[in-house]
Amino acid sequence: MERTEFFSEAAGRTINVPRHAKARFGIGDVVRHRMFDFRGVIFDIDPVFANSEEWYESIPEHIRPDREQPYYHLLAENDESSYVAYVSQQNLLSDSDGGPVGHPNVAELFEQFADGRYKMRRSLTH
């Protein structure tokens, strides 16, 4: 399998990744965590795990996801708060019928919510 590299600021190192990765979700999709009670809108995708080792090791071993899958950055919310989450593909489910996400930063990144997903602001696309 062909591989390439990119530098991850969150990890503080260069990450080796497959040249082609298959993400199940896209930027603007609304998703729900499979095990924990939160949902969010995807604003970035890493082709494999690209966060710090401390973050990865903090996940209990019996539920720790595989590194070799897409990881998603979410503007997330639950009943108590809004925050940014970093979640493996295996732990996400589509939540397009759940309505808009109430995270206070949604308007900074996205223009509108329609047909169960958000459209990224044109000024942020390339």
Short mmCIF file of C-alpha atoms in Angstrom, two decimals:
data_model
loop_
_atom_site.label_atom_id
_atom_site.label_comp_id
_atom_site.label_asym_id
_atom_site.label_seq_id
_atom_site.Cartn_x
_atom_site.Cartn_y
_atom_site.Cartn_z
CA MET A 1 0.00 0.00 0.00
CA GLU A 2 1.34 3.42 -0.97
CA ARG A 3 1.91 5.80 1.93
CA THR A 4 2.68 9.47 2.41
CA GLU A 5 3.31 11.80 5.35
CA PHE A 6 1.96 14.99 6.89
CA PHE A 7 2.89 17.02 9.95
CA SER A 8 0.28 17.05 12.72
CA GLU A 9 0.49 20.01 15.08
CA ALA A 10 -1.74 18.21 17.60
CA ALA A 11 0.64 15.23 17.67
CA GLY A 12 3.76 17.34 17.34
CA ARG A 13 5.20 14.93 14.80
CA THR A 14 5.04 13.68 11.23
CA ILE A 15 2.29 11.10 10.64
CA ASN A 16 2.67 8.28 8.11
CA VAL A 17 -0.64 7.64 6.31
CA PRO A 18 -2.01 5.60 3.42
CA ARG A 19 -2.08 7.64 0.21
CA HIS A 20 -5.78 6.76 -0.16
CA ALA A 21 -8.11 6.55 2.84
CA LYS A 22 -11.86 6.00 2.78
CA ALA A 23 -13.76 8.32 5.08
CA ARG A 24 -17.36 7.30 5.75
CA PHE A 25 -18.37 10.87 6.66
CA GLY A 26 -17.58 14.29 5.21
CA ILE A 27 -17.12 17.83 6.43
CA GLY A 28 -20.51 19.24 7.37
CA ASP A 29 -22.04 15.88 8.26
CA VAL A 30 -23.88 15.66 11.58
CA VAL A 31 -22.89 12.57 13.56
CA ARG A 32 -23.51 10.93 16.93
CA HIS A 33 -21.05 8.99 19.09
CA ARG A 34 -21.78 5.28 19.17
CA MET A 35 -21.11 4.83 22.92
CA PHE A 36 -21.28 8.26 24.55
CA ASP A 37 -24.17 10.70 24.58
CA PHE A 38 -22.97 13.49 22.30
CA ARG A 39 -23.36 14.60 18.72
CA GLY A 40 -21.65 17.14 16.51
CA VAL A 41 -20.78 18.45 13.08
CA ILE A 42 -17.55 17.38 11.35
CA PHE A 43 -15.18 20.25 10.52
CA ASP A 44 -11.96 18.36 9.72
CA ILE A 45 -10.79 14.81 9.00
CA ASP A 46 -7.48 13.06 9.60
CA PRO A 47 -6.89 9.94 7.45
CA VAL A 48 -5.46 8.11 10.52
CA PHE A 49 -4.97 8.95 14.20
CA ALA A 50 -3.01 12.23 14.35
CA ASN A 51 -3.29 13.42 17.94
CA SER A 52 -0.88 13.13 20.88
CA GLU A 53 0.23 9.85 22.39
CA GLU A 54 -1.01 11.10 25.77
CA TRP A 55 -4.50 11.58 24.29
CA TYR A 56 -4.47 8.08 22.79
CA GLU A 57 -3.15 6.41 25.95
CA SER A 58 -5.82 8.16 28.05
CA ILE A 59 -8.51 6.04 26.35
CA PRO A 60 -9.15 2.86 28.37
CA GLU A 61 -7.46 -0.02 26.56
CA HIS A 62 -10.64 -2.13 26.29
CA ILE A 63 -12.35 0.60 24.20
CA ARG A 64 -9.27 2.17 22.54
CA PRO A 65 -9.90 2.42 18.77
CA ASP A 66 -7.45 1.36 16.08
CA ARG A 67 -5.12 4.11 14.83
CA GLU A 68 -5.42 3.09 11.16
CA GLN A 69 -8.81 4.61 10.38
CA PRO A 70 -10.11 8.14 9.78
CA TYR A 71 -10.48 10.40 12.83
CA TYR A 72 -12.92 13.30 12.82
CA HIS A 73 -12.79 16.72 14.45
CA LEU A 74 -16.26 17.69 15.67
CA LEU A 75 -17.95 20.76 17.02
CA ALA A 76 -19.70 18.63 19.63
CA GLU A 77 -22.50 19.07 22.14
CA ASN A 78 -24.25 17.16 24.86
CA ASP A 79 -26.94 18.21 27.34
CA GLU A 80 -24.42 20.09 29.50
CA SER A 81 -21.88 21.72 27.21
CA SER A 82 -20.33 22.40 23.82
CA TYR A 83 -16.75 21.43 23.01
CA VAL A 84 -14.42 20.12 20.30
CA ALA A 85 -14.15 16.32 20.07
CA TYR A 86 -11.76 14.01 18.20
CA VAL A 87 -13.44 10.70 17.34
CA SER A 88 -12.53 7.57 15.40
CA GLN A 89 -14.67 6.50 12.47
CA GLN A 90 -15.69 3.25 14.20
CA ASN A 91 -17.33 5.27 17.00
CA LEU A 92 -19.53 7.49 14.83
CA LEU A 93 -23.04 7.07 13.48
CA SER A 94 -24.92 9.36 11.10
CA ASP A 95 -27.34 11.73 12.83
CA SER A 96 -28.64 13.67 9.82
CA ASP A 97 -32.22 13.46 11.13
CA GLY A 98 -31.31 14.99 14.50
CA GLY A 99 -31.48 18.60 13.31
CA PRO A 100 -28.90 21.37 13.59
CA VAL A 101 -26.07 21.31 16.13
CA GLY A 102 -26.23 24.03 18.80
CA HIS A 103 -22.46 24.52 19.19
CA PRO A 104 -21.67 28.28 19.44
CA ASN A 105 -18.88 28.05 16.80
CA VAL A 106 -20.98 26.48 14.03
CA ALA A 107 -21.66 29.86 12.38
CA GLU A 108 -17.91 30.58 12.15
CA LEU A 109 -17.33 27.54 9.91
CA PHE A 110 -20.65 26.82 8.22
CA GLU A 111 -23.17 28.85 6.21
CA GLN A 112 -26.37 26.85 6.50
CA PHE A 113 -27.97 23.61 7.62
CA ALA A 114 -30.01 21.88 4.89
CA ASP A 115 -30.92 18.29 4.07
CA GLY A 116 -29.35 17.03 7.30
CA ARG A 117 -25.89 18.55 6.83
CA TYR A 118 -24.00 21.84 6.94
CA LYS A 119 -22.39 23.68 4.06
CA MET A 120 -18.93 25.05 4.83
CA ARG A 121 -18.44 28.80 4.41
CA ARG A 122 -17.16 29.47 0.90
CA SER A 123 -14.36 31.65 2.29
CA LEU A 124 -12.95 28.57 4.11
CA THR A 125 -12.93 26.22 1.12
CA HIS A 126 -10.21 25.92 -1.48
#
